[in-house]
Amino acid sequence: MPKPKKGARLGGSAAHQRHIIANMCKALIEHKSVTTTEAKAKLVQPHMEKLITKAKKGDTANRRQALRVLRDRESAYVLFEELAPLFSEREGGYTRIVKIGPRRGDNSPMAVLSLVTEKVSPKQAAVAEAESAAKKAATLTEEPVAEESAEDVSAESASSASAASAESAASADEAK
């Protein structure tokens, strides 16, 4: 059984909180950006991320799960047919929260929750891929370095032994 969230809920009851989340998700799909309180924005963000991930998969089961949350066919259509292709190359981070000043009436901290519709630049993807490859290469080379150093030590001792034998041979030649 899931452990209940501690503290007060938005709207009072769990059902009302689900409705608030669904309505915020629908508004975000429709307008691409919503001004709300920071608490609501932080609560809605993971739900919206999951809905976009389901839209990217695009199969019938995921469409039905999204409809369960949104309760609106038009919003689901826009999510699956218009927004999902925008996020096809993005691997996550579909939404952004930007904090703005406090609300005038009650001084509540406000934020803008918006969809990140900019294209992922190939340069950023290439840089991220290169960094991950460099980290992987660094971890792979750390282990052989210890082995190489042992080989280097044995090679150095062998070369010093051959150098000593060459010196003794040279001294023997001089003695003759």
Coordinates of N, CA and C in Angstrom, one line a residue:
M1 N 0.8 -1.2 0.0 CA 0.0 0.0 0.0 C 0.9 1.2 0.0
P2 N 0.6 2.2 -0.9 CA 1.4 3.4 -0.9 C 1.3 4.2 0.4
K3 N 2.4 4.8 0.8 CA 2.5 5.6 2.0 C 1.9 7.0 1.7
P4 N 0.9 7.5 2.5 CA 0.3 8.8 2.2 C 1.3 9.9 2.3
K5 N 1.1 11.0 1.5 CA 2.0 12.1 1.6 C 1.7 12.9 2.9
K6 N 2.8 13.3 3.6 CA 2.6 14.0 4.9 C 2.3 15.5 4.6
G7 N 1.6 16.1 5.5 CA 1.3 17.5 5.4 C 0.0 17.8 4.6
A8 N -0.2 19.0 4.5 CA -1.5 19.5 3.9 C -1.4 19.2 2.4
R9 N -2.6 18.9 1.8 CA -2.7 18.7 0.4 C -3.2 20.0 -0.3
L10 N -3.0 20.2 -1.6 CA -3.6 21.3 -2.3 C -5.1 21.0 -2.4
G11 N -5.9 21.9 -2.0 CA -7.3 21.7 -2.2 C -8.0 20.9 -1.0
G12 N -7.2 20.3 -0.1 CA -7.8 19.6 1.0 C -7.9 18.1 0.9
S13 N -8.6 17.6 -0.1 CA -8.7 16.1 -0.2 C -7.9 15.6 -1.4
A14 N -7.6 14.3 -1.4 CA -6.8 13.7 -2.4 C -7.5 13.9 -3.8
A15 N -8.8 13.7 -3.8 CA -9.6 13.8 -5.1 C -9.5 15.2 -5.6
H16 N -9.6 16.2 -4.7 CA -9.5 17.6 -5.2 C -8.1 17.9 -5.7
Q17 N -7.1 17.3 -5.1 CA -5.7 17.6 -5.5 C -5.5 16.9 -6.9
R18 N -6.0 15.7 -7.1 CA -5.9 15.1 -8.5 C -6.6 16.0 -9.5
H19 N -7.7 16.6 -9.2 CA -8.4 17.5 -10.2 C -7.6 18.8 -10.4
I20 N -6.9 19.3 -9.4 CA -6.1 20.5 -9.6 C -4.9 20.1 -10.5
I21 N -4.3 19.0 -10.3 CA -3.2 18.5 -11.1 C -3.7 18.3 -12.6
A22 N -4.8 17.7 -12.8 CA -5.3 17.4 -14.1 C -5.6 18.7 -14.8
N23 N -6.2 19.7 -14.1 CA -6.6 21.0 -14.8 C -5.3 21.8 -15.1
M24 N -4.3 21.7 -14.2 CA -3.1 22.4 -14.5 C -2.4 21.8 -15.8
C25 N -2.4 20.4 -15.9 CA -1.8 19.8 -17.0 C -2.5 20.1 -18.3
K26 N -3.9 20.2 -18.2 CA -4.6 20.6 -19.4 C -4.3 22.0 -19.8
A27 N -4.2 22.9 -18.9 CA -3.9 24.3 -19.2 C -2.5 24.4 -19.8
L28 N -1.6 23.6 -19.3 CA -0.2 23.7 -19.8 C -0.2 23.1 -21.2
I29 N -0.9 22.1 -21.5 CA -1.0 21.5 -22.8 C -1.6 22.6 -23.8
E30 N -2.6 23.2 -23.3 CA -3.3 24.2 -24.2 C -2.5 25.5 -24.4
H31 N -1.9 26.0 -23.4 CA -1.3 27.3 -23.5 C 0.2 27.3 -23.5
K32 N 0.8 26.1 -23.3 CA 2.3 25.9 -23.3 C 3.0 26.6 -22.2
S33 N 2.3 27.4 -21.4 CA 2.9 28.1 -20.3 C 1.8 28.5 -19.3
V34 N 2.1 28.4 -18.0 CA 1.1 28.7 -17.0 C 1.7 29.4 -15.8
T35 N 1.1 30.5 -15.4 CA 1.6 31.2 -14.2 C 0.8 30.7 -13.0
T36 N 1.5 30.2 -12.0 CA 0.9 29.6 -10.8 C 1.8 29.8 -9.6
T37 N 1.4 29.2 -8.5 CA 2.3 29.3 -7.3 C 3.4 28.2 -7.4
E38 N 4.5 28.5 -6.7 CA 5.6 27.5 -6.8 C 5.2 26.1 -6.3
A39 N 4.4 26.1 -5.3 CA 4.0 24.8 -4.8 C 3.2 24.0 -5.8
K40 N 2.3 24.6 -6.5 CA 1.5 23.9 -7.5 C 2.4 23.5 -8.7
A41 N 3.3 24.4 -9.1 CA 4.2 24.2 -10.2 C 5.1 22.9 -9.9
K42 N 5.7 22.9 -8.7 CA 6.5 21.8 -8.3 C 5.7 20.5 -8.2
L43 N 4.4 20.6 -7.9 CA 3.6 19.4 -7.8 C 3.2 18.9 -9.2
V44 N 2.9 19.8 -10.1 CA 2.4 19.4 -11.4 C 3.6 18.9 -12.3
Q45 N 4.8 19.4 -12.2 CA 5.9 19.2 -13.1 C 6.1 17.7 -13.3
P46 N 6.2 16.8 -12.3 CA 6.5 15.4 -12.6 C 5.3 14.7 -13.3
H47 N 4.1 15.2 -13.0 CA 2.9 14.6 -13.7 C 2.9 14.9 -15.1
M48 N 3.3 16.1 -15.5 CA 3.4 16.6 -16.9 C 4.5 15.8 -17.6
E49 N 5.6 15.7 -16.9 CA 6.7 14.9 -17.5 C 6.3 13.5 -17.9
K50 N 5.6 12.9 -17.0 CA 5.1 11.5 -17.2 C 4.1 11.4 -18.4
L51 N 3.3 12.4 -18.5 CA 2.3 12.5 -19.6 C 3.0 12.6 -20.9
I52 N 4.0 13.5 -20.9 CA 4.8 13.7 -22.2 C 5.5 12.4 -22.6
T53 N 6.1 11.7 -21.6 CA 6.7 10.4 -21.9 C 5.7 9.4 -22.5
K54 N 4.5 9.4 -21.9 CA 3.5 8.5 -22.4 C 3.1 8.9 -23.9
A55 N 3.1 10.2 -24.1 CA 2.7 10.6 -25.5 C 3.8 10.3 -26.5
K56 N 5.1 10.3 -26.0 CA 6.2 9.9 -26.9 C 6.1 8.5 -27.3
K57 N 5.7 7.6 -26.4 CA 5.5 6.2 -26.7 C 4.4 6.0 -27.7
G58 N 3.2 6.7 -27.4 CA 2.2 6.8 -28.4 C 1.3 5.6 -28.6
D59 N 1.4 4.5 -27.9 CA 0.5 3.4 -28.1 C -0.8 3.6 -27.4
T60 N -1.7 2.7 -27.7 CA -3.1 2.8 -27.2 C -3.2 2.8 -25.7
A61 N -2.4 1.9 -25.0 CA -2.4 1.8 -23.6 C -2.0 3.1 -22.9
N62 N -0.9 3.7 -23.5 CA -0.5 5.0 -22.9 C -1.5 6.1 -23.2
R63 N -2.1 6.1 -24.3 CA -3.2 7.1 -24.6 C -4.3 7.0 -23.6
R64 N -4.7 5.7 -23.3 CA -5.8 5.6 -22.3 C -5.4 6.0 -20.9
Q65 N -4.1 5.8 -20.6 CA -3.6 6.3 -19.3 C -3.6 7.8 -19.2
A66 N -3.2 8.4 -20.3 CA -3.2 9.9 -20.3 C -4.7 10.4 -20.3
L67 N -5.6 9.8 -21.0 CA -7.0 10.2 -20.9 C -7.6 10.0 -19.5
R68 N -7.1 9.0 -18.8 CA -7.5 8.8 -17.4 C -7.2 10.0 -16.5
V69 N -6.0 10.6 -16.8 CA -5.6 11.7 -16.0 C -6.2 13.0 -16.5
L70 N -6.2 13.2 -17.8 CA -6.6 14.5 -18.4 C -8.2 14.6 -18.4
R71 N -8.9 13.5 -18.7 CA -10.3 13.5 -18.8 C -10.8 14.4 -19.9
D72 N -10.0 14.6 -21.0 CA -10.4 15.5 -22.1 C -9.8 15.0 -23.3
R73 N -10.6 14.6 -24.3 CA -10.0 14.0 -25.6 C -9.2 15.0 -26.4
E74 N -9.7 16.3 -26.4 CA -9.0 17.3 -27.1 C -7.6 17.5 -26.6
S75 N -7.4 17.6 -25.3 CA -6.1 17.8 -24.7 C -5.2 16.6 -25.0
A76 N -5.8 15.4 -24.9 CA -5.0 14.2 -25.2 C -4.6 14.2 -26.6
Y77 N -5.4 14.6 -27.5 CA -5.1 14.7 -29.0 C -4.0 15.6 -29.2
V78 N -4.0 16.8 -28.6 CA -3.0 17.8 -28.8 C -1.7 17.3 -28.2
L79 N -1.7 16.6 -27.0 CA -0.5 16.1 -26.4 C 0.1 15.0 -27.3
F80 N -0.7 14.1 -27.8 CA -0.1 13.0 -28.6 C 0.3 13.4 -30.0
E81 N -0.5 14.2 -30.6 CA -0.3 14.5 -32.1 C 0.6 15.7 -32.3
E82 N 0.5 16.7 -31.4 CA 1.2 18.0 -31.7 C 2.5 18.1 -30.8
L83 N 2.3 17.8 -29.5 CA 3.5 18.0 -28.6 C 4.5 16.9 -28.6
A84 N 4.0 15.7 -28.7 CA 5.0 14.5 -28.7 C 6.0 14.6 -29.8
P85 N 5.7 15.0 -31.0 CA 6.8 15.1 -32.0 C 7.8 16.2 -31.7
L86 N 7.4 17.3 -30.9 CA 8.3 18.3 -30.5 C 9.4 17.8 -29.6
F87 N 9.0 16.8 -28.8 CA 9.9 16.3 -27.7 C 10.5 15.0 -28.2
S88 N 10.4 14.6 -29.4 CA 10.9 13.3 -29.9 C 12.4 13.1 -29.6
E89 N 13.2 14.2 -29.8 CA 14.7 14.0 -29.6 C 15.1 14.3 -28.2
R90 N 14.3 14.9 -27.4 CA 14.6 15.3 -26.0 C 14.4 14.1 -25.1
E91 N 15.4 13.8 -24.3 CA 15.3 12.6 -23.4 C 14.7 12.8 -22.1
G92 N 14.3 14.0 -21.8 CA 13.8 14.4 -20.5 C 13.8 15.9 -20.3
G93 N 13.3 16.3 -19.2 CA 13.3 17.8 -19.0 C 12.4 18.5 -19.9
Y94 N 11.2 18.1 -20.0 CA 10.2 18.6 -20.9 C 9.6 19.9 -20.4
T95 N 9.7 20.2 -19.1 CA 9.1 21.3 -18.5 C 10.1 22.2 -17.8
R96 N 9.8 23.4 -17.6 CA 10.7 24.3 -16.9 C 9.9 25.2 -15.9
I97 N 10.5 25.4 -14.7 CA 9.9 26.3 -13.7 C 10.8 27.5 -13.6
V98 N 10.2 28.7 -13.8 CA 11.0 29.9 -13.6 C 10.3 30.7 -12.5
K99 N 11.0 31.0 -11.4 CA 10.4 31.7 -10.3 C 10.3 33.2 -10.7
I100 N 9.1 33.7 -10.3 CA 8.9 35.2 -10.5 C 8.6 35.8 -9.1
G101 N 8.4 37.0 -9.1 CA 8.1 37.7 -7.8 C 6.9 37.2 -7.1
P102 N 6.7 37.6 -5.8 CA 5.6 37.2 -5.1 C 4.3 37.9 -5.6
R103 N 3.2 37.2 -5.3 CA 1.9 37.7 -5.7 C 1.5 38.9 -4.9
R104 N 0.8 39.9 -5.5 CA 0.6 41.2 -4.9 C -0.4 41.0 -3.7
G105 N -1.4 40.2 -3.9 CA -2.5 40.1 -2.8 C -2.0 39.5 -1.5
D106 N -1.4 38.3 -1.6 CA -1.1 37.5 -0.4 C 0.4 37.2 -0.3
N107 N 1.2 37.8 -1.2 CA 2.7 37.6 -1.1 C 3.1 36.1 -1.3
S108 N 2.3 35.4 -2.0 CA 2.6 34.0 -2.3 C 3.6 33.9 -3.4
P109 N 4.7 33.0 -3.2 CA 5.7 32.9 -4.2 C 5.1 32.3 -5.5
M110 N 5.4 33.0 -6.6 CA 4.8 32.6 -7.9 C 5.9 32.1 -8.8
A111 N 5.5 31.3 -9.8 CA 6.4 30.7 -10.8 C 5.6 30.5 -12.1
V112 N 6.4 30.4 -13.2 CA 5.9 30.2 -14.5 C 6.3 28.7 -14.9
L113 N 5.4 27.9 -15.1 CA 5.6 26.5 -15.5 C 5.4 26.5 -17.0
S114 N 6.4 26.1 -17.8 CA 6.3 26.1 -19.2 C 6.9 24.9 -19.9
L115 N 6.5 24.6 -21.1 CA 7.1 23.5 -21.8 C 8.3 24.0 -22.5
V116 N 9.3 23.1 -22.5 CA 10.6 23.4 -23.2 C 10.5 22.9 -24.6
T117 N 10.1 23.8 -25.6 CA 9.9 23.4 -26.9 C 11.1 23.7 -27.8
E118 N 12.2 24.2 -27.3 CA 13.3 24.4 -28.1 C 13.9 23.1 -28.6
K119 N 14.5 23.1 -29.7 CA 15.1 21.8 -30.2 C 16.4 21.6 -29.4
V120 N 16.7 20.3 -29.2 CA 18.0 20.0 -28.6 C 19.1 20.2 -29.7
S121 N 20.0 21.0 -29.4 CA 21.0 21.3 -30.4 C 22.0 20.1 -30.6
P122 N 22.4 19.7 -31.8 CA 23.3 18.6 -31.9 C 24.6 18.8 -31.2
K123 N 25.0 20.0 -31.1 CA 26.3 20.3 -30.4 C 26.2 19.9 -28.9
Q124 N 25.1 20.2 -28.3 CA 24.9 19.8 -26.9 C 24.9 18.3 -26.8
A125 N 24.2 17.6 -27.7 CA 24.1 16.2 -27.7 C 25.5 15.6 -27.9
A126 N 26.3 16.2 -28.8 CA 27.6 15.7 -29.1 C 28.5 15.9 -27.9
V127 N 28.4 17.1 -27.3 CA 29.2 17.3 -26.1 C 28.9 16.4 -25.0
A128 N 27.6 16.2 -24.8 CA 27.3 15.2 -23.7 C 27.8 13.8 -24.0
E129 N 27.7 13.4 -25.3 CA 28.1 12.1 -25.7 C 29.6 12.0 -25.5
A130 N 30.4 13.0 -25.9 CA 31.8 13.0 -25.7 C 32.2 13.0 -24.3
E131 N 31.5 13.7 -23.4 CA 31.9 13.7 -22.0 C 31.6 12.3 -21.4
S132 N 30.5 11.7 -21.8 CA 30.3 10.3 -21.3 C 31.3 9.4 -21.8
A133 N 31.7 9.5 -23.0 CA 32.7 8.6 -23.6 C 34.1 8.8 -22.9
A134 N 34.4 10.1 -22.6 CA 35.6 10.4 -21.9 C 35.6 9.8 -20.5
K135 N 34.5 9.9 -19.8 CA 34.4 9.3 -18.4 C 34.6 7.8 -18.5
K136 N 33.9 7.2 -19.5 CA 34.0 5.8 -19.6 C 35.4 5.3 -19.9
A137 N 36.1 6.1 -20.8 CA 37.5 5.8 -21.2 C 38.4 6.0 -20.0
A138 N 38.1 7.0 -19.2 CA 38.9 7.2 -18.0 C 38.8 6.1 -17.0
T139 N 37.6 5.6 -16.8 CA 37.4 4.5 -15.9 C 38.0 3.2 -16.4
L140 N 38.0 3.0 -17.7 CA 38.6 1.8 -18.3 C 40.1 1.9 -18.3
T141 N 40.7 3.1 -18.4 CA 42.1 3.2 -18.4 C 42.7 3.2 -17.0
E142 N 41.9 3.4 -16.0 CA 42.5 3.4 -14.6 C 42.9 2.0 -14.2
E143 N 42.1 1.0 -14.6 CA 42.5 -0.4 -14.2 C 43.7 -0.9 -15.0
P144 N 43.8 -0.7 -16.3 CA 45.0 -1.1 -17.0 C 46.3 -0.3 -16.6
V145 N 46.1 0.9 -16.2 CA 47.3 1.7 -15.8 C 48.0 1.0 -14.7
A146 N 47.3 0.4 -13.7 CA 48.0 -0.3 -12.6 C 48.7 -1.5 -13.2
E147 N 48.1 -2.2 -14.1 CA 48.7 -3.4 -14.7 C 49.9 -2.9 -15.5
E148 N 49.8 -1.8 -16.3 CA 50.9 -1.3 -17.1 C 52.1 -0.9 -16.2
S149 N 51.8 -0.3 -15.1 CA 52.9 0.2 -14.2 C 53.6 -1.0 -13.7
A150 N 53.0 -2.1 -13.4 CA 53.7 -3.3 -13.0 C 54.5 -3.9 -14.2
E151 N 53.9 -3.8 -15.4 CA 54.7 -4.3 -16.6 C 55.9 -3.3 -16.8
D152 N 55.7 -2.0 -16.6 CA 56.7 -1.0 -16.8 C 57.9 -1.3 -15.8
V153 N 57.5 -1.6 -14.6 CA 58.5 -1.9 -13.6 C 59.3 -3.1 -14.0
S154 N 58.7 -4.2 -14.4 CA 59.4 -5.4 -14.8 C 60.2 -5.1 -16.1
A155 N 59.7 -4.3 -17.0 CA 60.4 -4.0 -18.2 C 61.6 -3.1 -17.9
E156 N 61.5 -2.2 -16.9 CA 62.6 -1.3 -16.5 C 63.7 -2.2 -15.8
S157 N 63.3 -3.2 -15.0 CA 64.3 -4.0 -14.3 C 65.0 -4.9 -15.4
A158 N 64.2 -5.3 -16.4 CA 64.8 -6.1 -17.4 C 65.8 -5.3 -18.2
S159 N 65.4 -4.1 -18.5 CA 66.3 -3.2 -19.3 C 67.5 -2.8 -18.5
S160 N 67.4 -2.6 -17.2 CA 68.5 -2.3 -16.3 C 69.4 -3.5 -16.2
A161 N 68.9 -4.7 -16.2 CA 69.7 -5.9 -16.2 C 70.5 -6.1 -17.5
S162 N 69.8 -5.8 -18.6 CA 70.5 -5.9 -19.9 C 71.6 -4.8 -20.0
A163 N 71.3 -3.6 -19.4 CA 72.3 -2.5 -19.5 C 73.5 -2.9 -18.6
A164 N 73.2 -3.5 -17.5 CA 74.3 -4.0 -16.6 C 75.2 -5.0 -17.3
S165 N 74.5 -6.0 -18.0 CA 75.3 -7.0 -18.7 C 76.1 -6.4 -19.8
A166 N 75.5 -5.3 -20.5 CA 76.2 -4.7 -21.6 C 77.4 -3.9 -21.0
E167 N 77.3 -3.3 -19.9 CA 78.4 -2.6 -19.2 C 79.5 -3.6 -18.9
S168 N 79.1 -4.7 -18.3 CA 80.2 -5.7 -17.9 C 80.8 -6.3 -19.1
A169 N 80.1 -6.4 -20.3 CA 80.7 -6.9 -21.5 C 81.7 -5.8 -22.0
A170 N 81.3 -4.6 -21.9 CA 82.1 -3.5 -22.4 C 83.4 -3.4 -21.6
S171 N 83.3 -3.6 -20.3 CA 84.5 -3.5 -19.4 C 85.4 -4.7 -19.7
A172 N 84.8 -5.9 -20.0 CA 85.6 -7.1 -20.3 C 86.3 -6.8 -21.6
D173 N 85.7 -6.2 -22.6 CA 86.4 -5.9 -23.8 C 87.6 -4.9 -23.6
E174 N 87.4 -4.0 -22.7 CA 88.4 -3.0 -22.5 C 89.6 -3.7 -21.8
A175 N 89.3 -4.7 -20.9 CA 90.3 -5.4 -20.2 C 91.2 -6.2 -21.2
K176 N 90.7 -6.7 -22.2 CA 91.4 -7.5 -23.2 C 92.3 -6.6 -23.9

